[in-house]
mmCIF file of C-alpha atoms in Angstrom:
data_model
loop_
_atom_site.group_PDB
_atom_site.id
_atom_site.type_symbol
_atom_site.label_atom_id
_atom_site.label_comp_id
_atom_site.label_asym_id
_atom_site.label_seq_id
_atom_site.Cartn_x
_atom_site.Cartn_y
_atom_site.Cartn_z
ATOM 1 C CA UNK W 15 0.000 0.000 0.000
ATOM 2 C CA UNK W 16 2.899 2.205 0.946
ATOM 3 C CA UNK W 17 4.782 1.797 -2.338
ATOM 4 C CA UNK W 18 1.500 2.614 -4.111
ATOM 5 C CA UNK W 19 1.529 5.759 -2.338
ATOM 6 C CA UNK W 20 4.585 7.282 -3.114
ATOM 7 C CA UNK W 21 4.453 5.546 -6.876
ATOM 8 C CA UNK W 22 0.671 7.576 -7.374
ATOM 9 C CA UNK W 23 2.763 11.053 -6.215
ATOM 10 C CA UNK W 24 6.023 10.398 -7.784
ATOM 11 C CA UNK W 25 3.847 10.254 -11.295
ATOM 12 C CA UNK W 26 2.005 13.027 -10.768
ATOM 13 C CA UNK W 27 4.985 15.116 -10.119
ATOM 14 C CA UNK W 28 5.991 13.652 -14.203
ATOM 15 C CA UNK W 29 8.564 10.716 -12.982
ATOM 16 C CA UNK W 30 8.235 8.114 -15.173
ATOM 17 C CA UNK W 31 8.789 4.250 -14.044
ATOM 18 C CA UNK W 32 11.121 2.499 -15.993
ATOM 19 C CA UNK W 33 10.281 -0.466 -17.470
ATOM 20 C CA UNK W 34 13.801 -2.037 -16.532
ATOM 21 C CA UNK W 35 12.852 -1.269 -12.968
ATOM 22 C CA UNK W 36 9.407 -0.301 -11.908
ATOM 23 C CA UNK W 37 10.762 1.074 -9.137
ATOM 24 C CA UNK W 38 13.444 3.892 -11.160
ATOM 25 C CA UNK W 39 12.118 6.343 -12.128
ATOM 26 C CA UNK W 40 12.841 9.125 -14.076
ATOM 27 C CA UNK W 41 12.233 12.766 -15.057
ATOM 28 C CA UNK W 42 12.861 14.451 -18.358
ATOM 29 C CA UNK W 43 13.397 18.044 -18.601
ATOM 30 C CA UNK W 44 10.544 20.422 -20.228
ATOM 31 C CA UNK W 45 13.255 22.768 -22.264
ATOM 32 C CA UNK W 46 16.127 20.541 -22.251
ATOM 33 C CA UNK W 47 16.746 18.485 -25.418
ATOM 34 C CA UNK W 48 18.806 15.676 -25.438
ATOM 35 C CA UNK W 49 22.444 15.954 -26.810
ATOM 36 C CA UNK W 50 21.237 12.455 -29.373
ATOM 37 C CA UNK W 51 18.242 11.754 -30.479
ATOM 38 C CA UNK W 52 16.236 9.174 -28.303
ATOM 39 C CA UNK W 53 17.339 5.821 -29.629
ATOM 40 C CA UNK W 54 15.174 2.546 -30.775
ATOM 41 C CA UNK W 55 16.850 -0.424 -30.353
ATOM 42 C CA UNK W 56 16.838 -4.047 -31.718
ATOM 43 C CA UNK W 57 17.247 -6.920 -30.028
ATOM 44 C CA UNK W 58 20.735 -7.023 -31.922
ATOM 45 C CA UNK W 59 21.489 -3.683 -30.696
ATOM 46 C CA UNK W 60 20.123 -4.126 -27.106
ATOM 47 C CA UNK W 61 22.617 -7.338 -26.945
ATOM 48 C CA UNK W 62 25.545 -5.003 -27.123
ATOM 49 C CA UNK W 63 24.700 -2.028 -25.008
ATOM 50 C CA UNK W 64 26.068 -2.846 -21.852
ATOM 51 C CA UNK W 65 29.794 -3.281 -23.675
ATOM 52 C CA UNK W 66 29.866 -0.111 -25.808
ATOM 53 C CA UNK W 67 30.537 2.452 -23.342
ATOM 54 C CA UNK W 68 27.889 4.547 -25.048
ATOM 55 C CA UNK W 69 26.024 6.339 -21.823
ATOM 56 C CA UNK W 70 23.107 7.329 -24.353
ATOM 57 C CA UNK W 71 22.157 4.011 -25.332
ATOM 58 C CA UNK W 72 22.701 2.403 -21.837
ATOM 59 C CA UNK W 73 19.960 4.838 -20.559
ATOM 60 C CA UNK W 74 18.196 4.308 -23.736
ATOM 61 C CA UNK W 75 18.217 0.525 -22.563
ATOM 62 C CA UNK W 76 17.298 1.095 -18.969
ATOM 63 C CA UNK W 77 14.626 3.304 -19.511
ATOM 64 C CA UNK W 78 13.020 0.957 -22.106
ATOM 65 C CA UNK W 79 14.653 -2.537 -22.710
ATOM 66 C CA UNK W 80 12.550 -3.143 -25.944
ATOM 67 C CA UNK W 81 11.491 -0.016 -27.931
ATOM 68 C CA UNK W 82 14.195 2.660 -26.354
ATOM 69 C CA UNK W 83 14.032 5.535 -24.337
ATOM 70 C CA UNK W 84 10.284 7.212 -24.450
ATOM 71 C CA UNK W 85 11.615 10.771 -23.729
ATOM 72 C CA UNK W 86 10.350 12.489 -26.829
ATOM 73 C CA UNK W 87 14.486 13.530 -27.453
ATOM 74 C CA UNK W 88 13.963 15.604 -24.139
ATOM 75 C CA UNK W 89 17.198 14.968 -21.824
ATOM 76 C CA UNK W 90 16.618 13.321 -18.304
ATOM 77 C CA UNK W 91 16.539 15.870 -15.464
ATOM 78 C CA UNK W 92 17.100 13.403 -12.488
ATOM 79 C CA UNK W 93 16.521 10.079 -11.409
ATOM 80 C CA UNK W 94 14.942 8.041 -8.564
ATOM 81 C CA UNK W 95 15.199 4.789 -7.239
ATOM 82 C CA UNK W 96 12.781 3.946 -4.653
ATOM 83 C CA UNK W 97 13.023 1.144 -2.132
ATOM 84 C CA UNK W 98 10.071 0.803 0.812
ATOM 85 C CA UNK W 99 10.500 4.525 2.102
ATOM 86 C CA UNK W 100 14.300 5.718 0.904
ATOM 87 C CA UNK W 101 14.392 7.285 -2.091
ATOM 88 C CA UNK W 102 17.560 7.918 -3.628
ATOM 89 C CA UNK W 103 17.459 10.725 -6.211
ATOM 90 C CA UNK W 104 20.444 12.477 -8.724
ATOM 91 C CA UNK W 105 19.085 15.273 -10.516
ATOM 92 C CA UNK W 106 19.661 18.680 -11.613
ATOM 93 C CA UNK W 107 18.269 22.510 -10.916
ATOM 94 C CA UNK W 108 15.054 21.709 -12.368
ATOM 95 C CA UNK W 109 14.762 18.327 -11.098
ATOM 96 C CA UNK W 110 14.879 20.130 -7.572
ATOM 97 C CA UNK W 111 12.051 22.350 -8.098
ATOM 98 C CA UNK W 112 9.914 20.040 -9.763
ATOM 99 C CA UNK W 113 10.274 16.806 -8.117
ATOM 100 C CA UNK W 114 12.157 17.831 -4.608
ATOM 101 C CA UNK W 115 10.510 20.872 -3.495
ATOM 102 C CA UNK W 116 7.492 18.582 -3.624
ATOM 103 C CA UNK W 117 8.019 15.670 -2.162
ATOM 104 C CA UNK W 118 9.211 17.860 1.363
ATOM 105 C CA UNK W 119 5.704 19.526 0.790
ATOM 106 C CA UNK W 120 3.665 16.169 0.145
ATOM 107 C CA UNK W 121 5.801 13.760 2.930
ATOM 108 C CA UNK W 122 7.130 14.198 5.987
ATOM 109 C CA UNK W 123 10.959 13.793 5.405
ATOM 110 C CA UNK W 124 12.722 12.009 8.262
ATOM 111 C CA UNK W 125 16.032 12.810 7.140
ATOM 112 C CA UNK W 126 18.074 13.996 3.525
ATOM 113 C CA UNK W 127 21.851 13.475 3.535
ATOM 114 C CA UNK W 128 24.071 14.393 0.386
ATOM 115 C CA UNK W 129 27.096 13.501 -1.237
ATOM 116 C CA UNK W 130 27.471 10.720 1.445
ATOM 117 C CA UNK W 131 24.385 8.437 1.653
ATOM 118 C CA UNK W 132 23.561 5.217 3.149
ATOM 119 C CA UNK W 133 20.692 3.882 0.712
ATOM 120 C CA UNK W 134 19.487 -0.025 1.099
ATOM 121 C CA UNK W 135 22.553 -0.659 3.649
ATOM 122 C CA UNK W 136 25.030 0.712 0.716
ATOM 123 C CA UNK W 137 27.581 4.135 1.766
ATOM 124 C CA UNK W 138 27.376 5.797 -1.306
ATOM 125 C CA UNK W 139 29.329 9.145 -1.514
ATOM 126 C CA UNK W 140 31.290 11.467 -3.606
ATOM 127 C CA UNK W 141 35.263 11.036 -3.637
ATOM 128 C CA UNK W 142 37.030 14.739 -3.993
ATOM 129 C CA UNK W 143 33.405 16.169 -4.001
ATOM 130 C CA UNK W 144 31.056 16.854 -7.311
ATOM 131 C CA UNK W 145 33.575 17.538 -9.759
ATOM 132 C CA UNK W 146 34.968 17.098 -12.815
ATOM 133 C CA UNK W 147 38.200 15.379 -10.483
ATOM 134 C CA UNK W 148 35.601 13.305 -8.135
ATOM 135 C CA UNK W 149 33.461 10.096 -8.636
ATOM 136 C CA UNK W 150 31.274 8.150 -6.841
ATOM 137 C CA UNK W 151 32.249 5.410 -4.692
ATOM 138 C CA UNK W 152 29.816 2.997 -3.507
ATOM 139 C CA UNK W 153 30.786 0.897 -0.398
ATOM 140 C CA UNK W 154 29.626 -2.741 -1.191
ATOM 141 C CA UNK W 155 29.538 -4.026 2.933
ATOM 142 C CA UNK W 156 26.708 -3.863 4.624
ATOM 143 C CA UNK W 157 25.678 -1.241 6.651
ATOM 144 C CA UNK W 158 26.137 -3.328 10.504
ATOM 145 C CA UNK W 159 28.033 -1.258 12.180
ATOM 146 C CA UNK W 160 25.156 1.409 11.937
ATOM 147 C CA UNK W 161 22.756 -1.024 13.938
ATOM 148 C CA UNK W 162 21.552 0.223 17.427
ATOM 149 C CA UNK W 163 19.248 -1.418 19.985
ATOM 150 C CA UNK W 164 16.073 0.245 20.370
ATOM 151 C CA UNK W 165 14.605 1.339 23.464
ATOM 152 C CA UNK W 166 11.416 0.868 24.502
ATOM 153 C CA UNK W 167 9.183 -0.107 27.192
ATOM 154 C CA UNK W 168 9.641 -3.862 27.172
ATOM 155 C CA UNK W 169 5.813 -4.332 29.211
ATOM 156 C CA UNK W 170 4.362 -3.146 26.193
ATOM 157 C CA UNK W 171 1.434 -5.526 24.747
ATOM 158 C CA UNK W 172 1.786 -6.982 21.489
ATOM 159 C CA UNK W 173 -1.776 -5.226 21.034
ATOM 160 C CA UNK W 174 -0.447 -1.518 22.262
ATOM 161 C CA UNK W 175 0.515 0.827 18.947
ATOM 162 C CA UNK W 176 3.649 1.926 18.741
ATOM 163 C CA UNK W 177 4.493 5.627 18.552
ATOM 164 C CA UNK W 178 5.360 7.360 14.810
ATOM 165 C CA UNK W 179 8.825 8.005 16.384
ATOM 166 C CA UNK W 180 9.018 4.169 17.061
ATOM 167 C CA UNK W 181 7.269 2.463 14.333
ATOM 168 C CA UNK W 182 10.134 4.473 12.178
ATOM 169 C CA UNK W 183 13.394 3.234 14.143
ATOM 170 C CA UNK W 184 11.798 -0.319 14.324
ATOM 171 C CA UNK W 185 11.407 0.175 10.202
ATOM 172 C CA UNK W 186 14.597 1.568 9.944
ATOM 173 C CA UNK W 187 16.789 -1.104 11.831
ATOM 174 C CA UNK W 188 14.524 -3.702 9.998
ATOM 175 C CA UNK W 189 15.505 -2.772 6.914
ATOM 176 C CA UNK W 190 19.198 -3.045 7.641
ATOM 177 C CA UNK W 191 19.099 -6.029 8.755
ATOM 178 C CA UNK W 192 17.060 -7.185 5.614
ATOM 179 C CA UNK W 193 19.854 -5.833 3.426
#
C-alpha cells in the first residue's frame, strides 16, 4: 500500500517508471533536449549495449529494454530509485524544483543526507566532491556497524501501537538487517 503511495505522487509530479525497474524512475526536462536523439533499439542492438561504453544508449536501454528511451528527445533531469521509504534521487536545478521541493511539501521527510548516503545498507558518496576530479564510490559491505538497539518499554502488549517516532526506528533497523 505504501509503495502505491509514493508511486501515485512520484507520477504526478511527471517521474516516469522504468520499465527495466518499476521502481526507477525518471524525469525528463521540459526545455532541455537531449544531446542524441532518443534511440530505438533491436534486439541485436540491445545485446551489445552494456559493452559499448555509449552512456546514451545504456539509458536508452534502462529506460526501455525493448522499444528505447520514451523521452520524446527531451534529456533526463534526475533520477529516482525507490526502495520501501528511501528514495535515492540524482538530478539537476530543475529536477529540484519540480520533483524535490514537492516531495518535502507532500511527505514528511525524516532525514536527507548528500554527497554521502547510506541507501538499502550501501555508503554511497562522492570522492574529492562533485567535480569534474571526483566520482562516486559505492561501499559494497553492509551497513552493521550502523545497527543500534532500540529502546522501549519492554511491558508493552503486542496489542499496544507503537508511537510514529518508534514504528520508524523499528522500520529503519529492519531494513538493515534485511539488506
Amino acid at each position: 500500500r505504501w509503495w502505491n503511495v509514493v508511486d501515485k505522487q512520484l507520477r504526478s509530479y511527471e517521474c516516469v517508471p522504468t520499465r527495466a525497474d518499476r521502481c526507477t524512475y525518471v524525469v525528463y526536462s521540459k526545455t532541455q533536449k537531449a544531446n542524441k536523439p532518443a534511440s530505438k533499439l533491436s534486439p541485436q542492438r540491445s545485446a551489445k549495449v552494456l559493452d559499448s561504453g555509449d552512456f546514451q544508449l545504456a539509458l536508452d536501454y534502462l529506460l526501455d529494454p525493448v522499444a528505447g528511451n520514451n523521452s520524446g528527445g527531451y534529456a533526463p533531469c534526475g533520477i529516482i530509485c525507490l526502495h520501501v521509504d528511501d528514495l535515492f534521487m540524482v538530478g539537476n536545478k530543475e529536477f529540484y524544483n519540480r520533483v524535490i521541493t514537492r516531495l518535502r511539501t507532500d511527505f514528511a521527510v525524516g532525514s536527507e543526507d548528500k554527497n554521502d548516503v547510506t541507501f538499502v545498507g550501501q555508503r554511497i558518496r562522492w570522492v574529492n566532491g562533485p567535480s569534474k576530479n571526483g566520482h562516486i564510490k559505492v561501499d559494497q559491505k553492509l551497513a552493521v556497524e550502523e545497527l543500534h538497539e532500540i529502546q522501549f518499554d519492554k511491558s508493552l502488549k503486542d496489542d499496544v501501537v507503537c508511537s510514529p517516532g518508534l514504528h520508524t526506528e523499528y522500520r529503519s533497523v529492519l531494513g538493515m538487517l534485511n539488506w
